[in-house]
Amino acid sequence: MVAHAEDVVPPRPALLAFAARWLLTTNHKEIGTLYLWLSFTLFFIAGAMAMVIRLELFQPGIQFAQPLFYNQMLTMHGLLMVFGVVMPGFVGLANWQIPLMIGAPDMALPRLNNFSFWILPFAFTLLISSLFMEGGAPNFGWTFYAPLSTTYGPPSTDFFILGVHMMGISSVLGAINIIVTIFNLRAPGMTLMQMPLFVWTWLITAFLLIMVMPVLAGVVTMMLTDRHFGTSFFSAAGGGDPVMFQHIFWFFGHPEVYILILPGFGIASQIIPTFARKKLFGYNSMVYATVAIAVLSFVVWGHHMFTTGMPLFGELFFMYATMLIAVPTGVKVFNWVATMWRGSMTFETPMLFAIGFVILFTIGGFSGLMLALVPADFQYHDTFFVVAHFHYVLYPGAIFGTMAAVYYWLPKWTGHMYDERLGKLHFWVAVVAVNLTFFPMHFSGLAGMPRRVVDYSLQFADFNMVSSIGAGLLGLTQVLFLYIVIKTIRGGPKASARVWDGAEGLEWTVPSPAPLHTFETPPQFPPVMDRDVDEGTPIRNE
Amino acid sequence: MTSFAGRLKCGLMTSVLWGFSHPAAAVVLDLREGVTDMSRRIQELHHLSLWICVVMGVVVFGAMFYSMFAHRRSRHPQPANFHESTLVEVVWTVIPVLILVFMAIPATTALMDIEDNSDADLTVLITASQWKWHYQYLEADIGFYSNLTTPDEQINNLAPKGEHYLLEADNPLVLPTHKKVRFLVTSNDVIHSWWVPDFAVKQDAIPGFINEAWTRVNEPGLYRGQCTELCGKDHAYMPVVVHVIPEAEFNQWIDDQRLARELASGEAVADRAKTWSIAELMTIGEQVFLGHCATCHEPTGLGQGSTYPALAGGVIPTGPLTAHIDRVMNGKADTEMQAWAPQLSDRELAAVITYERNAWGNATADVIQPRAIYAAR
């Protein structure tokens, strides 16, 4: 059919053909690639904003960024990293991997898939263009608390609202597509409880997206009507309540932070068994723990709001519920350690990033547990301790997770092995830089430095200087990563179908690089894994 | 930029040595102890949870690192085959639950005490606005604004930074020792948050709502904190300074404040009686402008884009006088341009309006007398 269609269409000029290919593609691999490049591009933009922030905080006093511009930087950094980097990055991985891992020929709704992606460049162009508008970009933090964002927001706030709507539509459509694909297109014989963990975590993430993105859409719409149509949802003067904004926002926001981490859990659960050469320990409990985390994520939003004057009962409820999340999260960490236990491990780059993920994410989890204790939260809240906490769960969590996945699957995508030596260098520099950047923030926070400040008193100077140096180094590692990725795409040792000798699963039964169309006939499940891993694949003694 | 490089080098060295290049001798890594019973309890809770996390981290990461060492392929070529155990899963679900209960108990009791706002000896209404605090002593009926005093030269690196850079205010909140002080916290514009780390009191100031908190400080001293909720441009420049003094001194201070208020009203009467020269008003006006207005409208009067309009040649400062007086006294609704009538005296308002209409080439030659402001109130 496809070949026939190509025969009748007259050849197009190269540039037009290139544009048409990527604009009109309905192929899950190509759309996955688009998502990943969008994510990577925005990673550099949002990262550059982080560099501005760290440069300004290098020393006390105002050096590089005036306060209003600084607030725009921290707002855009947060918004772009959350909505533009981590979410599209994970969706890109899902697009590439879910059909390959469940033995499906493509996503269930390919045109919808194309639409979900192509909304995003416009949404982010809209958002980023606000930087160049009169009055500047949104400057109220990525949490856009009312009334700072409503009554007092700059004119560009409306662009932000429209941008968020577009991203939300994209996310919901993408999530529907993933759910439909997973429920309908699994290889014959693959039951839900036989799905790879990455597919499981994405299935749960997709449900979270469907449930909370409309809430986000609701809250920005209420902002819009407050700003322009005379309503007073968030203004006490008209009978509304600014705290209600926070309730609605965090009812979206807390599941959202699990949206940003659950696929990472799935990635670690794929990679660790591969390189430990041992089956994932406690598969069932891993699935149940992920479900438990997702369910609990809907009843803990109040822990972002302990200082808003919440009544005692509310504080106690949200404290206990939040602490409870440590239990399923702990189960996951224990299971990963048990998977490694008495395995036969090698430490290629994906494994290094996965281990870095587990350790550093756990540190972020520990500070999360501390933050759950309401009396202590009164001291930690809105200080750099919180900044340290969520960067520990997001950088080594979401970003390391994505990078681990890229190193793990890049040979499958490109047909080339990446440069192992450079990959390891990338990991080690990144792990040093991450800790250098974010660990001192615990101390500046405990010493009393509020977050989102453009300037600070002298007692915090040394910690900030260390953080800024670490951030500069962390910025450089991204350039190295980009170089490694491009180098791998352009060439490198040929990768075998199975790539890793410990890898299990359907995606390793197709050739590397994966042809544009795979599993046109349903594969056999469980697959027979090819025991031959050819030359060029890194089987080295560590 | 040489000082920049020097500072970088110095910072690098001290950071590496884990030293401290600033007045204090040692690096503080801990949550501060504070000066109230509650702040100490919270520090103990912090220590408890921190050490539980450290122990759990040592156990989990220890197992991981041992495994990475002992179960790497070169030492352990044949992987084991086990991959599930219900017993183990139950054990590592139950043990964390028990640890959590152990942590929740002291947290709950402390929280119940924190939320007990009853039986206060003294109540202070704290009203936040962009970017200052107003303190009102409800029993004594005294109120004043508290503004940052750190000079712009220090912020813009034109002068060496003082010891309490950004943590210094003109009128600190004054409290007596050994008294239970209840704070009612609210805001006039956006959400702010009033925080004194040494008291372990952090309470959001929310427009239209009044939150409660309390403290009892036993040690006299000056305690410093900051606004901790992003509240716009000058969020970093909104210090909280609290001066705690013995009760007798505090009562004396209350009396002094009352006296000062009477003197000020006497002064205001005199201000109204006098006809001020433009030179006098311009001098006072420049001070007022630099102290209150320049953060947005800039000392040059050129403003910052459309958000903070230029006053030099601006529509209002060169337009009708009544509109100008109205804008300065009553502000502009839903913007950061706040009402200055409650914050400044007749003389200050008259002076700053005169200044704005005659500085930076605004040649209206208008002279506004304090009595005109009094009439406009």
PDB file of C-alpha atoms in Angstrom, chain B residues 7-246:
ATOM      1  CA  ARG B   7      36.166  36.873  44.817  1.00  0.00           C
ATOM      2  CA  LEU B   8      35.792  33.810  42.610  1.00  0.00           C
ATOM      3  CA  LYS B   9      39.255  32.613  43.526  1.00  0.00           C
ATOM      4  CA  CYS B  10      38.737  33.355  47.191  1.00  0.00           C
ATOM      5  CA  GLY B  11      35.346  31.676  47.136  1.00  0.00           C
ATOM      6  CA  LEU B  12      36.738  28.624  45.406  1.00  0.00           C
ATOM      7  CA  MET B  13      39.496  28.281  47.948  1.00  0.00           C
ATOM      8  CA  THR B  14      37.286  28.762  50.949  1.00  0.00           C
ATOM      9  CA  SER B  15      34.694  26.463  49.477  1.00  0.00           C
ATOM     10  CA  VAL B  16      37.251  23.773  48.915  1.00  0.00           C
ATOM     11  CA  LEU B  17      38.586  24.211  52.419  1.00  0.00           C
ATOM     12  CA  TRP B  18      35.007  24.298  53.704  1.00  0.00           C
ATOM     13  CA  GLY B  19      35.921  27.557  55.319  1.00  0.00           C
ATOM     14  CA  PHE B  20      34.001  30.777  55.497  1.00  0.00           C
ATOM     15  CA  SER B  21      35.087  34.025  53.933  1.00  0.00           C
ATOM     16  CA  HIS B  22      32.574  36.152  55.810  1.00  0.00           C
ATOM     17  CA  PRO B  23      32.372  37.530  59.340  1.00  0.00           C
ATOM     18  CA  ALA B  24      31.238  34.313  60.969  1.00  0.00           C
ATOM     19  CA  ALA B  25      33.987  31.886  61.819  1.00  0.00           C
ATOM     20  CA  ALA B  26      32.343  28.557  61.086  1.00  0.00           C
ATOM     21  CA  VAL B  27      30.093  27.188  58.373  1.00  0.00           C
ATOM     22  CA  VAL B  28      26.644  26.491  59.719  1.00  0.00           C
ATOM     23  CA  LEU B  29      25.236  23.327  58.207  1.00  0.00           C
ATOM     24  CA  ASP B  30      22.372  22.758  60.597  1.00  0.00           C
ATOM     25  CA  LEU B  31      18.879  24.136  60.868  1.00  0.00           C
ATOM     26  CA  ARG B  32      19.224  26.977  63.297  1.00  0.00           C
ATOM     27  CA  GLU B  33      18.291  26.372  66.900  1.00  0.00           C
ATOM     28  CA  GLY B  34      16.474  29.649  67.362  1.00  0.00           C
ATOM     29  CA  VAL B  35      15.460  31.294  70.597  1.00  0.00           C
ATOM     30  CA  THR B  36      12.053  29.888  71.453  1.00  0.00           C
ATOM     31  CA  ASP B  37      11.008  26.608  72.990  1.00  0.00           C
ATOM     32  CA  MET B  38       9.188  25.803  69.782  1.00  0.00           C
ATOM     33  CA  SER B  39      12.153  26.534  67.521  1.00  0.00           C
ATOM     34  CA  ARG B  40      14.240  24.170  69.647  1.00  0.00           C
ATOM     35  CA  ARG B  41      11.586  21.466  69.476  1.00  0.00           C
ATOM     36  CA  ILE B  42      11.486  21.861  65.726  1.00  0.00           C
ATOM     37  CA  GLN B  43      15.249  21.619  65.535  1.00  0.00           C
ATOM     38  CA  GLU B  44      15.059  18.371  67.529  1.00  0.00           C
ATOM     39  CA  LEU B  45      12.406  17.095  65.133  1.00  0.00           C
ATOM     40  CA  HIS B  46      14.684  18.062  62.243  1.00  0.00           C
ATOM     41  CA  HIS B  47      17.547  16.130  63.847  1.00  0.00           C
ATOM     42  CA  LEU B  48      15.356  13.104  64.442  1.00  0.00           C
ATOM     43  CA  SER B  49      14.122  12.931  60.863  1.00  0.00           C
ATOM     44  CA  LEU B  50      17.550  13.741  59.462  1.00  0.00           C
ATOM     45  CA  TRP B  51      19.252  10.946  61.406  1.00  0.00           C
ATOM     46  CA  ILE B  52      16.544   8.442  60.506  1.00  0.00           C
ATOM     47  CA  CYS B  53      17.135   9.356  56.860  1.00  0.00           C
ATOM     48  CA  VAL B  54      20.900   9.094  57.286  1.00  0.00           C
ATOM     49  CA  VAL B  55      20.627   5.631  58.873  1.00  0.00           C
ATOM     50  CA  MET B  56      18.225   4.424  56.187  1.00  0.00           C
ATOM     51  CA  GLY B  57      20.515   5.891  53.543  1.00  0.00           C
ATOM     52  CA  VAL B  58      23.559   4.147  54.987  1.00  0.00           C
ATOM     53  CA  VAL B  59      21.739   0.812  55.054  1.00  0.00           C
ATOM     54  CA  VAL B  60      20.249   1.052  51.559  1.00  0.00           C
ATOM     55  CA  PHE B  61      23.221   2.648  49.824  1.00  0.00           C
ATOM     56  CA  GLY B  62      25.577   0.383  51.792  1.00  0.00           C
ATOM     57  CA  ALA B  63      23.778  -2.659  50.416  1.00  0.00           C
ATOM     58  CA  MET B  64      23.904  -1.168  46.935  1.00  0.00           C
ATOM     59  CA  PHE B  65      27.586  -0.352  47.046  1.00  0.00           C
ATOM     60  CA  TYR B  66      28.457  -3.726  48.533  1.00  0.00           C
ATOM     61  CA  SER B  67      26.461  -5.376  45.775  1.00  0.00           C
ATOM     62  CA  MET B  68      28.108  -3.252  43.091  1.00  0.00           C
ATOM     63  CA  PHE B  69      31.490  -4.313  44.448  1.00  0.00           C
ATOM     64  CA  ALA B  70      30.837  -7.971  45.184  1.00  0.00           C
ATOM     65  CA  HIS B  71      28.317  -8.785  42.471  1.00  0.00           C
ATOM     66  CA  ARG B  72      30.030  -7.229  39.480  1.00  0.00           C
ATOM     67  CA  ARG B  73      30.554  -9.567  36.626  1.00  0.00           C
ATOM     68  CA  SER B  74      34.300  -9.954  37.006  1.00  0.00           C
ATOM     69  CA  ARG B  75      33.820 -11.261  40.534  1.00  0.00           C
ATOM     70  CA  HIS B  76      30.406 -12.831  40.247  1.00  0.00           C
ATOM     71  CA  PRO B  77      29.997 -14.108  36.688  1.00  0.00           C
ATOM     72  CA  GLN B  78      26.906 -16.229  37.263  1.00  0.00           C
ATOM     73  CA  PRO B  79      23.866 -14.185  38.351  1.00  0.00           C
ATOM     74  CA  ALA B  80      21.489 -15.682  40.898  1.00  0.00           C
ATOM     75  CA  ASN B  81      17.998 -16.519  39.785  1.00  0.00           C
ATOM     76  CA  PHE B  82      15.696 -15.294  42.571  1.00  0.00           C
ATOM     77  CA  HIS B  83      13.257 -12.537  41.724  1.00  0.00           C
ATOM     78  CA  GLU B  84      10.481 -12.470  44.242  1.00  0.00           C
ATOM     79  CA  SER B  85       9.689 -13.017  47.897  1.00  0.00           C
ATOM     80  CA  THR B  86       6.418 -12.023  49.469  1.00  0.00           C
ATOM     81  CA  LEU B  87       7.918 -12.218  52.938  1.00  0.00           C
ATOM     82  CA  VAL B  88      10.661  -9.738  52.067  1.00  0.00           C
ATOM     83  CA  GLU B  89       8.165  -7.380  50.455  1.00  0.00           C
ATOM     84  CA  VAL B  90       5.980  -7.446  53.549  1.00  0.00           C
ATOM     85  CA  VAL B  91       8.968  -6.825  55.809  1.00  0.00           C
ATOM     86  CA  TRP B  92      10.156  -3.822  53.886  1.00  0.00           C
ATOM     87  CA  THR B  93       6.671  -2.410  53.786  1.00  0.00           C
ATOM     88  CA  VAL B  94       5.980  -2.820  57.493  1.00  0.00           C
ATOM     89  CA  ILE B  95       9.308  -1.565  58.840  1.00  0.00           C
ATOM     90  CA  PRO B  96       9.067   1.828  57.080  1.00  0.00           C
ATOM     91  CA  VAL B  97       5.501   2.208  58.357  1.00  0.00           C
ATOM     92  CA  LEU B  98       6.733   1.732  61.922  1.00  0.00           C
ATOM     93  CA  ILE B  99       9.534   4.244  61.382  1.00  0.00           C
ATOM     94  CA  LEU B 100       7.016   6.739  60.006  1.00  0.00           C
ATOM     95  CA  VAL B 101       4.754   6.345  63.026  1.00  0.00           C
ATOM     96  CA  PHE B 102       7.775   6.951  65.222  1.00  0.00           C
ATOM     97  CA  MET B 103       8.414  10.229  63.374  1.00  0.00           C
ATOM     98  CA  ALA B 104       4.773  11.269  63.195  1.00  0.00           C
ATOM     99  CA  ILE B 105       4.225  11.259  66.959  1.00  0.00           C
ATOM    100  CA  PRO B 106       6.580  14.131  67.934  1.00  0.00           C
ATOM    101  CA  ALA B 107       5.554  16.008  64.779  1.00  0.00           C
ATOM    102  CA  THR B 108       1.885  15.765  65.733  1.00  0.00           C
ATOM    103  CA  THR B 109       2.351  16.913  69.320  1.00  0.00           C
ATOM    104  CA  ALA B 110       4.520  19.847  68.248  1.00  0.00           C
ATOM    105  CA  LEU B 111       2.002  20.819  65.592  1.00  0.00           C
ATOM    106  CA  MET B 112      -0.862  20.789  68.062  1.00  0.00           C
ATOM    107  CA  ASP B 113       1.056  23.212  70.269  1.00  0.00           C
ATOM    108  CA  ILE B 114       1.944  25.444  67.318  1.00  0.00           C
ATOM    109  CA  GLU B 115      -1.704  25.706  66.350  1.00  0.00           C
ATOM    110  CA  ASP B 116      -2.798  26.662  69.886  1.00  0.00           C
ATOM    111  CA  ASN B 117      -3.146  30.417  69.471  1.00  0.00           C
ATOM    112  CA  SER B 118      -5.148  30.927  72.668  1.00  0.00           C
ATOM    113  CA  ASP B 119      -4.329  33.059  75.710  1.00  0.00           C
ATOM    114  CA  ALA B 120      -2.062  35.587  74.049  1.00  0.00           C
ATOM    115  CA  ASP B 121      -0.687  38.448  76.138  1.00  0.00           C
ATOM    116  CA  LEU B 122      -0.292  40.737  73.181  1.00  0.00           C
ATOM    117  CA  THR B 123      -1.578  40.848  69.601  1.00  0.00           C
ATOM    118  CA  VAL B 124       0.199  42.341  66.625  1.00  0.00           C
ATOM    119  CA  LEU B 125      -1.526  42.725  63.270  1.00  0.00           C
ATOM    120  CA  ILE B 126       1.032  42.263  60.503  1.00  0.00           C
ATOM    121  CA  THR B 127      -0.044  43.658  57.138  1.00  0.00           C
ATOM    122  CA  ALA B 128       2.166  43.018  54.169  1.00  0.00           C
ATOM    123  CA  SER B 129       2.273  45.111  51.044  1.00  0.00           C
ATOM    124  CA  GLN B 130       4.690  45.268  48.165  1.00  0.00           C
ATOM    125  CA  TRP B 131       7.579  45.334  49.677  1.00  0.00           C
ATOM    126  CA  LYS B 132       7.215  46.329  53.264  1.00  0.00           C
ATOM    127  CA  TRP B 133       5.535  45.271  56.474  1.00  0.00           C
ATOM    128  CA  HIS B 134       3.118  47.213  58.625  1.00  0.00           C
ATOM    129  CA  TYR B 135       2.889  46.365  62.308  1.00  0.00           C
ATOM    130  CA  GLN B 136      -0.158  47.340  64.337  1.00  0.00           C
ATOM    131  CA  TYR B 137      -0.244  46.766  68.119  1.00  0.00           C
ATOM    132  CA  LEU B 138      -3.935  46.142  68.634  1.00  0.00           C
ATOM    133  CA  GLU B 139      -4.033  46.710  72.411  1.00  0.00           C
ATOM    134  CA  ALA B 140      -1.811  49.794  72.393  1.00  0.00           C
ATOM    135  CA  ASP B 141      -3.179  51.187  69.113  1.00  0.00           C
ATOM    136  CA  ILE B 142       0.236  51.903  67.671  1.00  0.00           C
ATOM    137  CA  GLY B 143       1.218  51.163  64.117  1.00  0.00           C
ATOM    138  CA  PHE B 144       4.122  51.755  61.774  1.00  0.00           C
ATOM    139  CA  TYR B 145       5.727  50.600  58.541  1.00  0.00           C
ATOM    140  CA  SER B 146       8.968  48.685  58.400  1.00  0.00           C
ATOM    141  CA  ASN B 147      11.117  49.235  55.295  1.00  0.00           C
ATOM    142  CA  LEU B 148      14.461  47.948  54.101  1.00  0.00           C
ATOM    143  CA  THR B 149      17.315  50.335  54.922  1.00  0.00           C
ATOM    144  CA  THR B 150      20.115  48.751  52.918  1.00  0.00           C
ATOM    145  CA  PRO B 151      21.267  51.492  50.547  1.00  0.00           C
ATOM    146  CA  ASP B 152      21.085  50.999  46.785  1.00  0.00           C
ATOM    147  CA  GLU B 153      24.844  51.539  46.538  1.00  0.00           C
ATOM    148  CA  GLN B 154      25.366  48.282  48.433  1.00  0.00           C
ATOM    149  CA  ILE B 155      22.851  46.375  46.329  1.00  0.00           C
ATOM    150  CA  ASN B 156      24.450  47.677  43.123  1.00  0.00           C
ATOM    151  CA  ASN B 157      27.946  46.864  44.371  1.00  0.00           C
ATOM    152  CA  LEU B 158      29.027  50.490  44.534  1.00  0.00           C
ATOM    153  CA  ALA B 159      29.717  50.309  48.266  1.00  0.00           C
ATOM    154  CA  PRO B 160      30.888  47.474  50.507  1.00  0.00           C
ATOM    155  CA  LYS B 161      28.011  45.431  51.879  1.00  0.00           C
ATOM    156  CA  GLY B 162      27.233  45.815  55.565  1.00  0.00           C
ATOM    157  CA  GLU B 163      27.045  43.001  58.077  1.00  0.00           C
ATOM    158  CA  HIS B 164      23.252  42.829  57.930  1.00  0.00           C
ATOM    159  CA  TYR B 165      22.955  43.386  54.188  1.00  0.00           C
ATOM    160  CA  LEU B 166      19.268  43.017  53.182  1.00  0.00           C
ATOM    161  CA  LEU B 167      18.315  42.046  56.741  1.00  0.00           C
ATOM    162  CA  GLU B 168      18.023  45.573  58.143  1.00  0.00           C
ATOM    163  CA  ALA B 169      14.896  47.692  58.515  1.00  0.00           C
ATOM    164  CA  ASP B 170      14.100  51.225  59.648  1.00  0.00           C
ATOM    165  CA  ASN B 171      11.447  50.316  62.217  1.00  0.00           C
ATOM    166  CA  PRO B 172      11.817  46.836  63.651  1.00  0.00           C
ATOM    167  CA  LEU B 173       8.899  45.091  65.254  1.00  0.00           C
ATOM    168  CA  VAL B 174       9.434  45.446  69.011  1.00  0.00           C
ATOM    169  CA  LEU B 175       8.294  42.656  71.323  1.00  0.00           C
ATOM    170  CA  PRO B 176       8.597  41.989  75.044  1.00  0.00           C
ATOM    171  CA  THR B 177      10.363  38.897  76.396  1.00  0.00           C
ATOM    172  CA  HIS B 178       8.459  36.072  78.122  1.00  0.00           C
ATOM    173  CA  LYS B 179       5.099  37.079  76.666  1.00  0.00           C
ATOM    174  CA  LYS B 180       2.947  35.027  74.371  1.00  0.00           C
ATOM    175  CA  VAL B 181       2.574  37.230  71.323  1.00  0.00           C
ATOM    176  CA  ARG B 182      -0.132  36.440  68.814  1.00  0.00           C
ATOM    177  CA  PHE B 183       0.375  37.536  65.230  1.00  0.00           C
ATOM    178  CA  LEU B 184      -2.512  38.224  62.882  1.00  0.00           C
ATOM    179  CA  VAL B 185      -1.100  38.179  59.388  1.00  0.00           C
ATOM    180  CA  THR B 186      -2.699  39.599  56.289  1.00  0.00           C
ATOM    181  CA  SER B 187      -1.819  41.426  53.090  1.00  0.00           C
ATOM    182  CA  ASN B 188      -2.944  44.415  51.064  1.00  0.00           C
ATOM    183  CA  ASP B 189      -1.951  43.189  47.621  1.00  0.00           C
ATOM    184  CA  VAL B 190      -0.319  39.845  46.753  1.00  0.00           C
ATOM    185  CA  ILE B 191       0.591  36.910  48.966  1.00  0.00           C
ATOM    186  CA  HIS B 192       3.647  37.421  51.161  1.00  0.00           C
ATOM    187  CA  SER B 193       4.982  35.295  53.983  1.00  0.00           C
ATOM    188  CA  TRP B 194       6.259  36.540  57.307  1.00  0.00           C
ATOM    189  CA  TRP B 195       9.161  34.470  58.598  1.00  0.00           C
ATOM    190  CA  VAL B 196      11.550  34.742  61.502  1.00  0.00           C
ATOM    191  CA  PRO B 197      13.726  31.606  61.488  1.00  0.00           C
ATOM    192  CA  ASP B 198      14.777  32.077  65.117  1.00  0.00           C
ATOM    193  CA  PHE B 199      11.138  31.909  66.221  1.00  0.00           C
ATOM    194  CA  ALA B 200      10.228  29.129  63.764  1.00  0.00           C
ATOM    195  CA  VAL B 201       7.230  31.240  62.776  1.00  0.00           C
ATOM    196  CA  LYS B 202       6.331  31.366  59.100  1.00  0.00           C
ATOM    197  CA  GLN B 203       2.866  32.455  58.134  1.00  0.00           C
ATOM    198  CA  ASP B 204       1.539  33.466  54.739  1.00  0.00           C
ATOM    199  CA  ALA B 205       0.025  36.924  54.438  1.00  0.00           C
ATOM    200  CA  ILE B 206      -3.005  36.524  52.194  1.00  0.00           C
ATOM    201  CA  PRO B 207      -5.095  39.434  50.917  1.00  0.00           C
ATOM    202  CA  GLY B 208      -8.610  39.278  52.316  1.00  0.00           C
ATOM    203  CA  PHE B 209      -7.817  36.647  54.936  1.00  0.00           C
ATOM    204  CA  ILE B 210      -6.241  36.796  58.365  1.00  0.00           C
ATOM    205  CA  ASN B 211      -3.912  34.042  59.525  1.00  0.00           C
ATOM    206  CA  GLU B 212      -2.746  33.412  63.039  1.00  0.00           C
ATOM    207  CA  ALA B 213       0.567  32.438  64.579  1.00  0.00           C
ATOM    208  CA  TRP B 214       2.242  32.971  67.916  1.00  0.00           C
ATOM    209  CA  THR B 215       5.595  33.049  69.633  1.00  0.00           C
ATOM    210  CA  ARG B 216       7.113  33.492  73.057  1.00  0.00           C
ATOM    211  CA  VAL B 217      10.687  34.728  73.024  1.00  0.00           C
ATOM    212  CA  ASN B 218      12.730  34.392  76.190  1.00  0.00           C
ATOM    213  CA  GLU B 219      15.983  35.965  75.095  1.00  0.00           C
ATOM    214  CA  PRO B 220      16.292  39.662  74.227  1.00  0.00           C
ATOM    215  CA  GLY B 221      17.963  40.438  70.957  1.00  0.00           C
ATOM    216  CA  LEU B 222      17.580  41.454  67.325  1.00  0.00           C
ATOM    217  CA  TYR B 223      16.186  38.696  65.143  1.00  0.00           C
ATOM    218  CA  ARG B 224      16.125  38.810  61.368  1.00  0.00           C
ATOM    219  CA  GLY B 225      14.114  37.098  58.664  1.00  0.00           C
ATOM    220  CA  GLN B 226      12.649  37.772  55.264  1.00  0.00           C
ATOM    221  CA  CYS B 227       9.532  37.515  53.156  1.00  0.00           C
ATOM    222  CA  THR B 228       9.404  33.920  51.911  1.00  0.00           C
ATOM    223  CA  GLU B 229       6.683  33.986  49.286  1.00  0.00           C
ATOM    224  CA  LEU B 230       7.462  35.372  45.839  1.00  0.00           C
ATOM    225  CA  CYS B 231       5.659  38.715  45.900  1.00  0.00           C
ATOM    226  CA  GLY B 232       6.930  40.510  42.838  1.00  0.00           C
ATOM    227  CA  LYS B 233       9.981  42.461  41.839  1.00  0.00           C
ATOM    228  CA  ASP B 234      11.447  43.306  45.229  1.00  0.00           C
ATOM    229  CA  HIS B 235      10.666  40.037  46.994  1.00  0.00           C
ATOM    230  CA  ALA B 236      14.310  39.807  48.076  1.00  0.00           C
ATOM    231  CA  TYR B 237      14.148  43.267  49.638  1.00  0.00           C
ATOM    232  CA  MET B 238      11.496  42.757  52.273  1.00  0.00           C
ATOM    233  CA  PRO B 239      13.256  42.035  55.565  1.00  0.00           C
ATOM    234  CA  VAL B 240      11.617  41.141  58.835  1.00  0.00           C
ATOM    235  CA  VAL B 241      13.475  42.542  61.824  1.00  0.00           C
ATOM    236  CA  VAL B 242      12.258  41.917  65.350  1.00  0.00           C
ATOM    237  CA  HIS B 243      13.742  43.592  68.394  1.00  0.00           C
ATOM    238  CA  VAL B 244      12.943  41.680  71.590  1.00  0.00           C
ATOM    239  CA  ILE B 245      13.429  43.611  74.818  1.00  0.00           C
ATOM    240  CA  PRO B 246      12.532  43.085  78.496  1.00  0.00           C
TER     241      PRO B 246
END
